[in-house]
PDB file of C-alpha atoms and ligand atoms in Angstrom:
ATOM      1  CA  MET V   1       3.954  -1.852 -23.251  1.00  0.00           C
ATOM      2  CA  ARG V   2       3.272  -5.529 -23.271  1.00  0.00           C
ATOM      3  CA  ILE V   3       0.973  -6.886 -20.540  1.00  0.00           C
ATOM      4  CA  ALA V   4       0.354 -10.645 -19.848  1.00  0.00           C
ATOM      5  CA  ILE V   5      -2.012 -11.086 -17.186  1.00  0.00           C
ATOM      6  CA  ILE V   6      -2.417 -14.542 -16.545  1.00  0.00           C
ATOM      7  CA  GLY V   7      -5.570 -15.556 -14.038  1.00  0.00           C
ATOM      8  CA  ALA V   8      -8.320 -13.249 -15.929  1.00  0.00           C
ATOM      9  CA  GLY V   9     -11.131 -13.482 -14.566  1.00  0.00           C
ATOM     10  CA  ALA V  10     -13.593 -10.347 -13.186  1.00  0.00           C
ATOM     11  CA  LEU V  11     -10.130  -8.367 -11.266  1.00  0.00           C
ATOM     12  CA  GLY V  12      -7.586  -9.463 -14.627  1.00  0.00           C
ATOM     13  CA  SER V  13      -9.880  -8.606 -17.400  1.00  0.00           C
ATOM     14  CA  LEU V  14     -10.597  -5.670 -16.143  1.00  0.00           C
ATOM     15  CA  PHE V  15      -7.300  -4.445 -15.678  1.00  0.00           C
ATOM     16  CA  GLY V  16      -6.138  -5.560 -18.892  1.00  0.00           C
ATOM     17  CA  GLY V  17      -9.454  -3.982 -20.882  1.00  0.00           C
ATOM     18  CA  VAL V  18      -8.623  -0.940 -19.182  1.00  0.00           C
ATOM     19  CA  LEU V  19      -4.628  -1.095 -20.607  1.00  0.00           C
ATOM     20  CA  THR V  20      -5.662  -2.080 -23.791  1.00  0.00           C
ATOM     21  CA  ARG V  21      -8.209   1.307 -24.116  1.00  0.00           C
ATOM     22  CA  GLY V  22      -4.734   2.777 -22.893  1.00  0.00           C
ATOM     23  CA  GLY V  23      -3.425   1.590 -26.088  1.00  0.00           C
ATOM     24  CA  HIS V  24      -1.016  -1.277 -24.539  1.00  0.00           C
ATOM     25  CA  ASP V  25      -0.495  -4.541 -26.185  1.00  0.00           C
ATOM     26  CA  VAL V  26      -2.325  -6.717 -23.506  1.00  0.00           C
ATOM     27  CA  TRP V  27      -3.171 -10.596 -23.387  1.00  0.00           C
ATOM     28  CA  LEU V  28      -5.217 -12.499 -21.275  1.00  0.00           C
ATOM     29  CA  TYR V  29      -4.458 -15.509 -20.156  1.00  0.00           C
ATOM     30  CA  ASN V  30      -7.193 -17.988 -18.248  1.00  0.00           C
ATOM     31  CA  PRO V  31      -6.944 -21.638 -19.262  1.00  0.00           C
ATOM     32  CA  SER V  32     -10.092 -22.560 -17.063  1.00  0.00           C
ATOM     33  CA  ASN V  33     -12.374 -20.385 -17.843  1.00  0.00           C
ATOM     34  CA  LYS V  34     -12.458 -21.246 -21.904  1.00  0.00           C
ATOM     35  CA  LYS V  35     -15.677 -19.639 -22.355  1.00  0.00           C
ATOM     36  CA  HIS V  36     -14.723 -16.511 -21.239  1.00  0.00           C
ATOM     37  CA  ILE V  37     -11.420 -16.522 -23.210  1.00  0.00           C
ATOM     38  CA  HIS V  38     -13.386 -17.794 -26.204  1.00  0.00           C
ATOM     39  CA  ALA V  39     -16.275 -14.755 -25.818  1.00  0.00           C
ATOM     40  CA  ILE V  40     -13.482 -12.320 -26.205  1.00  0.00           C
ATOM     41  CA  GLN V  41     -11.513 -14.294 -29.074  1.00  0.00           C
ATOM     42  CA  LYS V  42     -14.728 -13.703 -30.728  1.00  0.00           C
ATOM     43  CA  ASN V  43     -16.569 -10.360 -29.823  1.00  0.00           C
ATOM     44  CA  GLY V  44     -13.819  -8.804 -27.590  1.00  0.00           C
ATOM     45  CA  LEU V  45     -14.073  -7.648 -24.246  1.00  0.00           C
ATOM     46  CA  ARG V  46     -17.609  -5.721 -22.716  1.00  0.00           C
ATOM     47  CA  ILE V  47     -16.359  -3.388 -20.195  1.00  0.00           C
ATOM     48  CA  GLN V  48     -19.831  -1.764 -18.098  1.00  0.00           C
ATOM     49  CA  THR V  49     -19.286   1.133 -16.102  1.00  0.00           C
ATOM     50  CA  GLY V  50     -21.835   3.842 -14.299  1.00  0.00           C
ATOM     51  CA  ASP V  51     -21.243   6.049 -17.087  1.00  0.00           C
ATOM     52  CA  GLY V  52     -21.794   3.306 -19.725  1.00  0.00           C
ATOM     53  CA  ASP V  53     -20.150   0.463 -21.484  1.00  0.00           C
ATOM     54  CA  PHE V  54     -17.044   0.522 -23.544  1.00  0.00           C
ATOM     55  CA  GLU V  55     -15.579  -2.342 -25.865  1.00  0.00           C
ATOM     56  CA  VAL V  56     -11.661  -3.722 -26.243  1.00  0.00           C
ATOM     57  CA  LYS V  57      -9.908  -6.264 -28.152  1.00  0.00           C
ATOM     58  CA  PRO V  58      -6.952  -7.661 -25.978  1.00  0.00           C
ATOM     59  CA  ASN V  59      -5.687 -10.834 -26.941  1.00  0.00           C
ATOM     60  CA  ALA V  60      -7.202 -13.675 -25.124  1.00  0.00           C
ATOM     61  CA  THR V  61      -5.907 -17.209 -24.754  1.00  0.00           C
ATOM     62  CA  THR V  62      -5.920 -20.725 -23.006  1.00  0.00           C
ATOM     63  CA  ARG V  63      -2.327 -21.462 -24.577  1.00  0.00           C
ATOM     64  CA  LEU V  64       0.810 -19.708 -22.239  1.00  0.00           C
ATOM     65  CA  ALA V  65       3.010 -20.334 -25.480  1.00  0.00           C
ATOM     66  CA  GLU V  66       1.250 -18.047 -27.340  1.00  0.00           C
ATOM     67  CA  ILE V  67       1.967 -15.331 -25.387  1.00  0.00           C
ATOM     68  CA  PRO V  68       4.814 -13.503 -27.270  1.00  0.00           C
ATOM     69  CA  LEU V  69       7.857 -12.289 -25.526  1.00  0.00           C
ATOM     70  CA  PRO V  70       9.229 -10.050 -23.731  1.00  0.00           C
ATOM     71  CA  ILE V  71       6.739  -9.272 -21.592  1.00  0.00           C
ATOM     72  CA  GLU V  72       7.445  -5.889 -19.617  1.00  0.00           C
ATOM     73  CA  VAL V  73       4.622  -6.937 -17.389  1.00  0.00           C
ATOM     74  CA  MET V  74       2.961 -10.045 -16.130  1.00  0.00           C
ATOM     75  CA  GLY V  75      -0.231  -9.569 -13.662  1.00  0.00           C
ATOM     76  CA  ILE V  76      -0.285 -12.258 -11.469  1.00  0.00           C
ATOM     77  CA  PHE V  77      -4.362 -12.160 -10.613  1.00  0.00           C
ATOM     78  CA  VAL V  78      -5.205 -15.886  -9.744  1.00  0.00           C
ATOM     79  CA  LYS V  79      -6.827 -16.799  -6.459  1.00  0.00           C
ATOM     80  CA  ALA V  80      -4.837 -17.019  -3.925  1.00  0.00           C
ATOM     81  CA  TYR V  81      -4.850 -20.713  -3.441  1.00  0.00           C
ATOM     82  CA  ASP V  82      -3.922 -21.058  -7.302  1.00  0.00           C
ATOM     83  CA  THR V  83      -0.689 -18.780  -6.957  1.00  0.00           C
ATOM     84  CA  GLU V  84       1.607 -21.795  -6.924  1.00  0.00           C
ATOM     85  CA  ARG V  85       0.830 -23.779  -9.955  1.00  0.00           C
ATOM     86  CA  ALA V  86       0.483 -20.176 -11.798  1.00  0.00           C
ATOM     87  CA  ILE V  87       3.365 -18.822 -10.994  1.00  0.00           C
ATOM     88  CA  SER V  88       5.206 -22.146 -12.105  1.00  0.00           C
ATOM     89  CA  ASP V  89       3.602 -22.591 -15.478  1.00  0.00           C
ATOM     90  CA  ALA V  90       4.700 -18.994 -16.843  1.00  0.00           C
ATOM     91  CA  LEU V  91       8.472 -18.476 -15.363  1.00  0.00           C
ATOM     92  CA  PRO V  92       9.054 -19.140 -18.981  1.00  0.00           C
ATOM     93  CA  LEU V  93       7.861 -15.509 -19.938  1.00  0.00           C
ATOM     94  CA  ILE V  94       9.841 -13.665 -16.884  1.00  0.00           C
ATOM     95  CA  SER V  95      13.279 -12.171 -18.044  1.00  0.00           C
ATOM     96  CA  THR V  96      15.501  -9.773 -15.872  1.00  0.00           C
ATOM     97  CA  GLU V  97      13.547  -6.887 -17.286  1.00  0.00           C
ATOM     98  CA  THR V  98       9.714  -8.279 -16.274  1.00  0.00           C
ATOM     99  CA  TRP V  99       8.010  -6.711 -13.514  1.00  0.00           C
ATOM    100  CA  THR V 100       5.321  -9.453 -12.158  1.00  0.00           C
ATOM    101  CA  LEU V 101       2.933  -7.806 -10.399  1.00  0.00           C
ATOM    102  CA  SER V 102       0.329  -9.522  -7.943  1.00  0.00           C
ATOM    103  CA  LEU V 103      -2.339  -7.194  -7.296  1.00  0.00           C
ATOM    104  CA  GLN V 104      -4.601 -10.580  -5.403  1.00  0.00           C
ATOM    105  CA  ASN V 105      -6.763 -10.485  -2.441  1.00  0.00           C
ATOM    106  CA  GLY V 106      -4.953 -12.193   0.674  1.00  0.00           C
ATOM    107  CA  ILE V 107      -1.868 -12.909   2.815  1.00  0.00           C
ATOM    108  CA  GLY V 108       0.463 -15.069   1.402  1.00  0.00           C
ATOM    109  CA  PRO V 109       0.356 -15.235  -2.265  1.00  0.00           C
ATOM    110  CA  GLU V 110       3.808 -12.956  -2.116  1.00  0.00           C
ATOM    111  CA  VAL V 111       5.779 -15.265  -0.357  1.00  0.00           C
ATOM    112  CA  VAL V 112       4.819 -17.885  -2.759  1.00  0.00           C
ATOM    113  CA  LEU V 113       5.558 -15.745  -5.274  1.00  0.00           C
ATOM    114  CA  ALA V 114       8.950 -14.259  -3.701  1.00  0.00           C
ATOM    115  CA  GLN V 115      10.620 -17.965  -3.961  1.00  0.00           C
ATOM    116  CA  HIS V 116      10.094 -18.135  -7.699  1.00  0.00           C
ATOM    117  CA  VAL V 117      10.395 -14.432  -9.104  1.00  0.00           C
ATOM    118  CA  LEU V 118      13.974 -14.305  -8.685  1.00  0.00           C
ATOM    119  CA  ASN V 119      15.046 -10.947 -11.057  1.00  0.00           C
ATOM    120  CA  GLY V 120      14.214  -8.444  -7.906  1.00  0.00           C
ATOM    121  CA  ARG V 121      11.234  -7.028  -9.851  1.00  0.00           C
ATOM    122  CA  LEU V 122       8.318  -8.551  -7.314  1.00  0.00           C
ATOM    123  CA  LEU V 123       5.512  -5.711  -7.250  1.00  0.00           C
ATOM    124  CA  ARG V 124       3.128  -6.511  -4.693  1.00  0.00           C
ATOM    125  CA  GLY V 125      -0.003  -4.752  -5.005  1.00  0.00           C
ATOM    126  CA  VAL V 126      -3.766  -3.670  -3.162  1.00  0.00           C
ATOM    127  CA  THR V 127      -6.505  -2.300  -4.642  1.00  0.00           C
ATOM    128  CA  ALA V 128      -9.822  -1.121  -4.349  1.00  0.00           C
ATOM    129  CA  GLN V 129     -10.751  -1.505  -7.997  1.00  0.00           C
ATOM    130  CA  GLY V 130     -14.397  -3.318  -8.220  1.00  0.00           C
ATOM    131  CA  ALA V 131     -15.032  -6.109 -10.703  1.00  0.00           C
ATOM    132  CA  THR V 132     -17.558  -8.199 -11.287  1.00  0.00           C
ATOM    133  CA  LEU V 133     -17.802 -11.257 -14.217  1.00  0.00           C
ATOM    134  CA  ILE V 134     -21.038 -10.655 -15.494  1.00  0.00           C
ATOM    135  CA  GLU V 135     -20.738 -13.280 -18.201  1.00  0.00           C
ATOM    136  CA  ALA V 136     -18.292 -14.293 -20.300  1.00  0.00           C
ATOM    137  CA  GLY V 137     -16.577 -11.404 -22.009  1.00  0.00           C
ATOM    138  CA  ILE V 138     -18.333  -9.002 -20.025  1.00  0.00           C
ATOM    139  CA  VAL V 139     -17.067  -7.303 -17.024  1.00  0.00           C
ATOM    140  CA  ARG V 140     -18.375  -4.693 -14.856  1.00  0.00           C
ATOM    141  CA  TRP V 141     -16.629  -1.824 -13.503  1.00  0.00           C
ATOM    142  CA  GLY V 142     -18.106  -1.735  -9.828  1.00  0.00           C
ATOM    143  CA  GLY V 143     -16.190   0.856  -8.608  1.00  0.00           C
ATOM    144  CA  ARG V 144     -13.183   2.708  -8.218  1.00  0.00           C
ATOM    145  CA  GLY V 145     -10.177   2.988  -6.382  1.00  0.00           C
ATOM    146  CA  PRO V 146      -7.200   3.303  -5.985  1.00  0.00           C
ATOM    147  CA  THR V 147      -3.779   0.885  -6.036  1.00  0.00           C
ATOM    148  CA  GLN V 148      -0.888   1.024  -4.308  1.00  0.00           C
ATOM    149  CA  LEU V 149       1.905  -0.846  -5.106  1.00  0.00           C
ATOM    150  CA  GLY V 150       5.331  -1.640  -3.764  1.00  0.00           C
ATOM    151  CA  LEU V 151       8.581  -3.503  -4.578  1.00  0.00           C
ATOM    152  CA  PHE V 152       8.118  -6.926  -2.305  1.00  0.00           C
ATOM    153  CA  GLY V 153      11.680  -8.783  -0.502  1.00  0.00           C
ATOM    154  CA  THR V 154      14.952  -7.204  -0.492  1.00  0.00           C
ATOM    155  CA  LYS V 155      14.345  -4.374  -2.396  1.00  0.00           C
ATOM    156  CA  SER V 156      11.382  -3.737  -0.337  1.00  0.00           C
ATOM    157  CA  GLY V 157      10.476  -0.045   0.212  1.00  0.00           C
ATOM    158  CA  GLN V 158      12.783   1.638  -3.032  1.00  0.00           C
ATOM    159  CA  LEU V 159      11.390   3.404  -5.305  1.00  0.00           C
ATOM    160  CA  ASP V 160      13.462   3.718  -8.833  1.00  0.00           C
ATOM    161  CA  ASP V 161      12.581   5.161 -12.124  1.00  0.00           C
ATOM    162  CA  SER V 162      11.292   2.380 -13.470  1.00  0.00           C
ATOM    163  CA  LEU V 163       9.051   1.463 -11.053  1.00  0.00           C
ATOM    164  CA  GLU V 164       7.842   5.499 -10.664  1.00  0.00           C
ATOM    165  CA  ASN V 165       7.447   5.018 -14.513  1.00  0.00           C
ATOM    166  CA  LEU V 166       5.124   2.238 -14.258  1.00  0.00           C
ATOM    167  CA  CYS V 167       2.794   3.901 -11.645  1.00  0.00           C
ATOM    168  CA  ALA V 168       2.719   6.557 -14.211  1.00  0.00           C
ATOM    169  CA  THR V 169       2.194   4.258 -16.936  1.00  0.00           C
ATOM    170  CA  LEU V 170      -0.494   2.384 -15.500  1.00  0.00           C
ATOM    171  CA  SER V 171      -1.663   6.051 -14.305  1.00  0.00           C
ATOM    172  CA  SER V 172      -2.122   7.673 -17.031  1.00  0.00           C
ATOM    173  CA  ALA V 173      -4.396   4.543 -18.334  1.00  0.00           C
ATOM    174  CA  ASP V 174      -6.836   5.377 -16.506  1.00  0.00           C
ATOM    175  CA  TRP V 175      -5.759   3.207 -12.890  1.00  0.00           C
ATOM    176  CA  LYS V 176      -4.947   4.913 -10.824  1.00  0.00           C
ATOM    177  CA  THR V 177      -1.401   3.726  -9.311  1.00  0.00           C
ATOM    178  CA  HIS V 178       0.878   5.208  -6.271  1.00  0.00           C
ATOM    179  CA  PHE V 179       4.008   3.586  -4.952  1.00  0.00           C
ATOM    180  CA  THR V 180       3.977   3.195  -1.527  1.00  0.00           C
ATOM    181  CA  PRO V 181       6.984   2.458   0.582  1.00  0.00           C
ATOM    182  CA  GLU V 182       5.113  -0.342   3.223  1.00  0.00           C
ATOM    183  CA  ILE V 183       3.298  -2.340   0.855  1.00  0.00           C
ATOM    184  CA  GLU V 184       3.360  -5.169   4.215  1.00  0.00           C
ATOM    185  CA  LYS V 185       1.323  -2.027   6.056  1.00  0.00           C
ATOM    186  CA  ASP V 186      -1.084  -2.007   3.261  1.00  0.00           C
ATOM    187  CA  LEU V 187      -1.047  -5.272   2.565  1.00  0.00           C
ATOM    188  CA  TRP V 188      -2.873  -5.815   6.035  1.00  0.00           C
ATOM    189  CA  VAL V 189      -5.009  -3.031   5.736  1.00  0.00           C
ATOM    190  CA  LYS V 190      -6.638  -4.268   2.837  1.00  0.00           C
ATOM    191  CA  LEU V 191      -6.911  -7.360   4.290  1.00  0.00           C
ATOM    192  CA  LEU V 192      -8.968  -5.778   6.881  1.00  0.00           C
ATOM    193  CA  VAL V 193     -10.929  -4.890   3.579  1.00  0.00           C
ATOM    194  CA  ASN V 194     -11.827  -7.962   2.357  1.00  0.00           C
ATOM    195  CA  ALA V 195     -11.909  -9.683   6.313  1.00  0.00           C
ATOM    196  CA  ALA V 196     -14.924  -7.229   6.580  1.00  0.00           C
ATOM    197  CA  ILE V 197     -16.683  -6.931   3.270  1.00  0.00           C
ATOM    198  CA  ASN V 198     -15.990 -10.378   1.570  1.00  0.00           C
ATOM    199  CA  PRO V 199     -17.296 -13.039   3.529  1.00  0.00           C
ATOM    200  CA  LEU V 200     -20.772 -10.971   4.454  1.00  0.00           C
ATOM    201  CA  THR V 201     -21.664 -10.561   1.494  1.00  0.00           C
ATOM    202  CA  ALA V 202     -21.181 -14.313   0.154  1.00  0.00           C
ATOM    203  CA  LEU V 203     -23.326 -15.032   3.116  1.00  0.00           C
ATOM    204  CA  PHE V 204     -26.328 -12.666   2.859  1.00  0.00           C
ATOM    205  CA  ASN V 205     -26.038 -12.933  -0.588  1.00  0.00           C
ATOM    206  CA  VAL V 206     -26.117  -8.421  -1.430  1.00  0.00           C
ATOM    207  CA  PRO V 207     -23.215  -6.335  -2.676  1.00  0.00           C
ATOM    208  CA  ASN V 208     -20.793  -4.288  -1.121  1.00  0.00           C
ATOM    209  CA  GLY V 209     -22.713  -0.775  -0.141  1.00  0.00           C
ATOM    210  CA  GLN V 210     -25.550  -2.826   1.848  1.00  0.00           C
ATOM    211  CA  LEU V 211     -23.312  -3.530   4.080  1.00  0.00           C
ATOM    212  CA  ILE V 212     -23.831   0.220   4.490  1.00  0.00           C
ATOM    213  CA  ALA V 213     -27.397   0.401   3.938  1.00  0.00           C
ATOM    214  CA  ASP V 214     -28.068  -2.589   6.263  1.00  0.00           C
ATOM    215  CA  LYS V 215     -27.912  -1.775  10.060  1.00  0.00           C
ATOM    216  CA  GLU V 216     -27.694  -5.490  11.131  1.00  0.00           C
ATOM    217  CA  LEU V 217     -25.221  -6.429   8.999  1.00  0.00           C
ATOM    218  CA  ASN V 218     -22.897  -3.326   9.767  1.00  0.00           C
ATOM    219  CA  ALA V 219     -22.808  -3.862  13.281  1.00  0.00           C
ATOM    220  CA  ILE V 220     -21.363  -7.589  12.391  1.00  0.00           C
ATOM    221  CA  LEU V 221     -18.714  -5.061   9.726  1.00  0.00           C
ATOM    222  CA  HIS V 222     -17.880  -2.943  12.945  1.00  0.00           C
ATOM    223  CA  GLY V 223     -17.331  -6.073  15.447  1.00  0.00           C
ATOM    224  CA  ILE V 224     -15.084  -8.146  12.324  1.00  0.00           C
ATOM    225  CA  ILE V 225     -12.633  -4.950  12.143  1.00  0.00           C
ATOM    226  CA  ARG V 226     -12.223  -4.466  15.729  1.00  0.00           C
ATOM    227  CA  GLU V 227     -11.569  -7.726  16.180  1.00  0.00           C
ATOM    228  CA  ALA V 228      -9.153  -8.012  13.288  1.00  0.00           C
ATOM    229  CA  LEU V 229      -7.654  -4.457  13.973  1.00  0.00           C
ATOM    230  CA  PRO V 230      -4.837  -5.628  17.105  1.00  0.00           C
ATOM    231  CA  VAL V 231      -3.798  -8.324  14.576  1.00  0.00           C
ATOM    232  CA  THR V 232      -3.048  -5.591  11.837  1.00  0.00           C
ATOM    233  CA  ARG V 233      -1.754  -3.820  14.703  1.00  0.00           C
ATOM    234  CA  THR V 234       1.161  -6.483  14.533  1.00  0.00           C
ATOM    235  CA  HIS V 235       2.200  -5.659  11.054  1.00  0.00           C
ATOM    236  CA  GLY V 236       2.573  -2.237  11.863  1.00  0.00           C
ATOM    237  CA  VAL V 237      -1.475  -0.605  10.740  1.00  0.00           C
ATOM    238  CA  GLN V 238      -1.675   2.095  13.321  1.00  0.00           C
ATOM    239  CA  LEU V 239      -5.705   2.901  12.692  1.00  0.00           C
ATOM    240  CA  SER V 240      -7.536   3.626  15.591  1.00  0.00           C
ATOM    241  CA  LEU V 241     -10.901   1.673  15.104  1.00  0.00           C
ATOM    242  CA  GLU V 242     -13.051   4.899  13.817  1.00  0.00           C
ATOM    243  CA  GLU V 243     -10.213   5.189  11.404  1.00  0.00           C
ATOM    244  CA  ALA V 244     -10.502   1.766  10.459  1.00  0.00           C
ATOM    245  CA  ILE V 245     -13.861   1.636   9.681  1.00  0.00           C
ATOM    246  CA  SER V 246     -14.181   4.452   8.203  1.00  0.00           C
ATOM    247  CA  HIS V 247     -11.603   3.456   5.248  1.00  0.00           C
ATOM    248  CA  VAL V 248     -13.153   0.312   5.463  1.00  0.00           C
ATOM    249  CA  GLU V 249     -16.971   1.928   4.643  1.00  0.00           C
ATOM    250  CA  GLY V 250     -15.472   4.283   1.948  1.00  0.00           C
ATOM    251  CA  VAL V 251     -14.660   0.859   0.348  1.00  0.00           C
ATOM    252  CA  CYS V 252     -18.375  -0.342   0.129  1.00  0.00           C
ATOM    253  CA  ARG V 253     -19.418   3.133  -0.894  1.00  0.00           C
ATOM    254  CA  GLY V 254     -16.924   3.361  -3.259  1.00  0.00           C
ATOM    255  CA  THR V 255     -17.877   0.052  -4.866  1.00  0.00           C
ATOM    256  CA  ALA V 256     -21.353  -0.198  -3.591  1.00  0.00           C
ATOM    257  CA  GLN V 257     -22.629  -2.054  -6.745  1.00  0.00           C
ATOM    258  CA  ASN V 258     -19.660  -4.162  -6.497  1.00  0.00           C
ATOM    259  CA  LEU V 259     -19.762  -7.993  -5.873  1.00  0.00           C
ATOM    260  CA  SER V 260     -17.319  -9.077  -3.981  1.00  0.00           C
ATOM    261  CA  SER V 261     -14.849 -11.529  -5.530  1.00  0.00           C
ATOM    262  CA  MET V 262     -16.197 -13.787  -2.677  1.00  0.00           C
ATOM    263  CA  LEU V 263     -19.716 -13.960  -3.316  1.00  0.00           C
ATOM    264  CA  GLN V 264     -18.811 -14.045  -7.059  1.00  0.00           C
ATOM    265  CA  ASP V 265     -17.288 -17.605  -6.415  1.00  0.00           C
ATOM    266  CA  VAL V 266     -19.533 -18.579  -4.256  1.00  0.00           C
ATOM    267  CA  ARG V 267     -22.330 -17.925  -6.573  1.00  0.00           C
ATOM    268  CA  ARG V 268     -20.152 -19.915  -9.072  1.00  0.00           C
ATOM    269  CA  GLY V 269     -20.072 -23.028  -6.758  1.00  0.00           C
ATOM    270  CA  LYS V 270     -16.169 -22.083  -6.468  1.00  0.00           C
ATOM    271  CA  ARG V 271     -13.828 -22.669  -3.700  1.00  0.00           C
ATOM    272  CA  THR V 272     -12.930 -19.268  -2.126  1.00  0.00           C
ATOM    273  CA  GLU V 273     -10.352 -17.859  -0.627  1.00  0.00           C
ATOM    274  CA  ILE V 274     -11.483 -17.185   3.197  1.00  0.00           C
ATOM    275  CA  GLU V 275      -8.789 -19.385   4.522  1.00  0.00           C
ATOM    276  CA  TYR V 276      -5.882 -16.875   3.059  1.00  0.00           C
ATOM    277  CA  ILE V 277      -8.814 -13.633   4.713  1.00  0.00           C
ATOM    278  CA  ASN V 278     -10.568 -14.223   8.092  1.00  0.00           C
ATOM    279  CA  GLY V 279      -8.608 -17.443   7.991  1.00  0.00           C
ATOM    280  CA  VAL V 280      -5.245 -15.530   8.216  1.00  0.00           C
ATOM    281  CA  VAL V 281      -6.982 -12.851  11.198  1.00  0.00           C
ATOM    282  CA  ALA V 282      -7.938 -16.280  13.490  1.00  0.00           C
ATOM    283  CA  ARG V 283      -4.596 -17.790  13.033  1.00  0.00           C
ATOM    284  CA  GLU V 284      -2.605 -15.024  13.450  1.00  0.00           C
ATOM    285  CA  ALA V 285      -4.863 -13.747  16.810  1.00  0.00           C
ATOM    286  CA  LYS V 286      -4.212 -17.380  18.283  1.00  0.00           C
ATOM    287  CA  ALA V 287      -0.298 -16.552  18.835  1.00  0.00           C
ATOM    288  CA  LEU V 288      -1.450 -13.356  20.354  1.00  0.00           C
ATOM    289  CA  ASP V 289      -3.938 -15.083  22.842  1.00  0.00           C
ATOM    290  CA  ALA V 290      -7.173 -13.036  21.411  1.00  0.00           C
ATOM    291  CA  GLN V 291     -10.051 -14.030  20.966  1.00  0.00           C
ATOM    292  CA  THR V 292     -11.628 -13.178  16.992  1.00  0.00           C
ATOM    293  CA  PRO V 293     -15.389 -15.589  17.032  1.00  0.00           C
ATOM    294  CA  LEU V 294     -16.412 -13.381  14.480  1.00  0.00           C
ATOM    295  CA  ASN V 295     -13.815 -13.742  12.139  1.00  0.00           C
ATOM    296  CA  SER V 296     -13.531 -17.634  13.063  1.00  0.00           C
ATOM    297  CA  LEU V 297     -17.130 -18.604  12.812  1.00  0.00           C
ATOM    298  CA  LEU V 298     -17.496 -16.322   9.053  1.00  0.00           C
ATOM    299  CA  THR V 299     -14.338 -18.481   8.651  1.00  0.00           C
ATOM    300  CA  ARG V 300     -16.109 -21.787   8.964  1.00  0.00           C
ATOM    301  CA  LEU V 301     -19.538 -20.700   7.616  1.00  0.00           C
ATOM    302  CA  VAL V 302     -18.134 -19.911   4.287  1.00  0.00           C
ATOM    303  CA  MET V 303     -16.145 -22.840   4.151  1.00  0.00           C
ATOM    304  CA  ARG V 304     -19.261 -24.683   4.168  1.00  0.00           C
ATOM    305  CA  SER V 305     -21.099 -23.386   1.830  1.00  0.00           C
ATOM    306  CA  PRO V 306     -20.606 -26.152  -0.967  1.00  0.00           C
ATOM    307  CA  TYR V 307     -18.895 -25.340  -4.077  1.00  0.00           C
TER     308      TYR V 307
HETATM  309  O1  KPL P   1     -10.952  -6.851  -3.014  1.00  0.00           O
HETATM  310  C1  KPL P   1     -12.199  -6.549  -3.291  1.00  0.00           C
HETATM  311  C2  KPL P   1     -12.995  -7.998  -3.333  1.00  0.00           C
HETATM  312  O2  KPL P   1     -14.288  -7.866  -3.653  1.00  0.00           O
HETATM  313  O3  KPL P   1     -12.354  -8.952  -3.244  1.00  0.00           O
HETATM  314  C3  KPL P   1     -13.418  -5.329  -2.807  1.00  0.00           C
HETATM  315  C4  KPL P   1     -12.440  -4.297  -2.796  1.00  0.00           C
HETATM  316  C5  KPL P   1     -13.919  -4.964  -1.599  1.00  0.00           C
HETATM  317  C6  KPL P   1     -14.155  -4.950  -4.161  1.00  0.00           C
HETATM  318  O4  KPL P   1     -15.491  -5.809  -3.805  1.00  0.00           O
END
């Protein structure tokens, strides 16, 4: 299978690296991190795991025109705020057979993608995999978790043979993937995870596992979830508060060593995805007349952090 990764940062490179190891023809594309792409071209991609490292040699480029066609899977891994630019540039890679697959954080990228991807093959997914970009050419697999994929748009909820095959192909390459008939609901469950983990780890400069170990941070984590839950309920999430906390804490444990994507952004002085995560919670809560002081405060604090 030929796979193009648009926006090969931490998670995109990990996804591409794992699929390269699984025998697929992977093209990593990232025009804004030339150092990372050049390091992969020169020395390959090193993936650190808890049980030893492995090295793979995916194709890597900063020029879209170098990626050969046809592309079977085009993974969109850019930051949520970069989706419009990325999909506009990458449109020439899409044929009638191409799956466009987004595992991006936040709520919103799927709406932008749906305006461009018109072949009925837009897949939105959520993942609990943890990835940290250690330095150019080196990614740490900071925790494993399942990925859920569903069709977004008019055919939402449907599973056909080709989608079932895709999930099986990704799983057999060690990227455990399940079809979900309820992708919108799953996006909001993932939003709970990111709303609780990302800003706290970014502001306190701690790995995900510390949100369990540190009692004060853990209490704030619970507060964020408590506030966000009524918003997620309007999108079909039916978890009780206890279930929601247990789910988020499960991700903290599963990715205990991982640095959240927001912490990695803040450390690099980059713009974060806070407006697409806690910002969405605060905005939607307003429409419900619900109070979300923690989510609003965290949004403002993270937006104030210099980048
Ligand atoms: O999605 C993530 C992120 O860092 O953005 C989690 C799952 C929380 C892993 O760190």
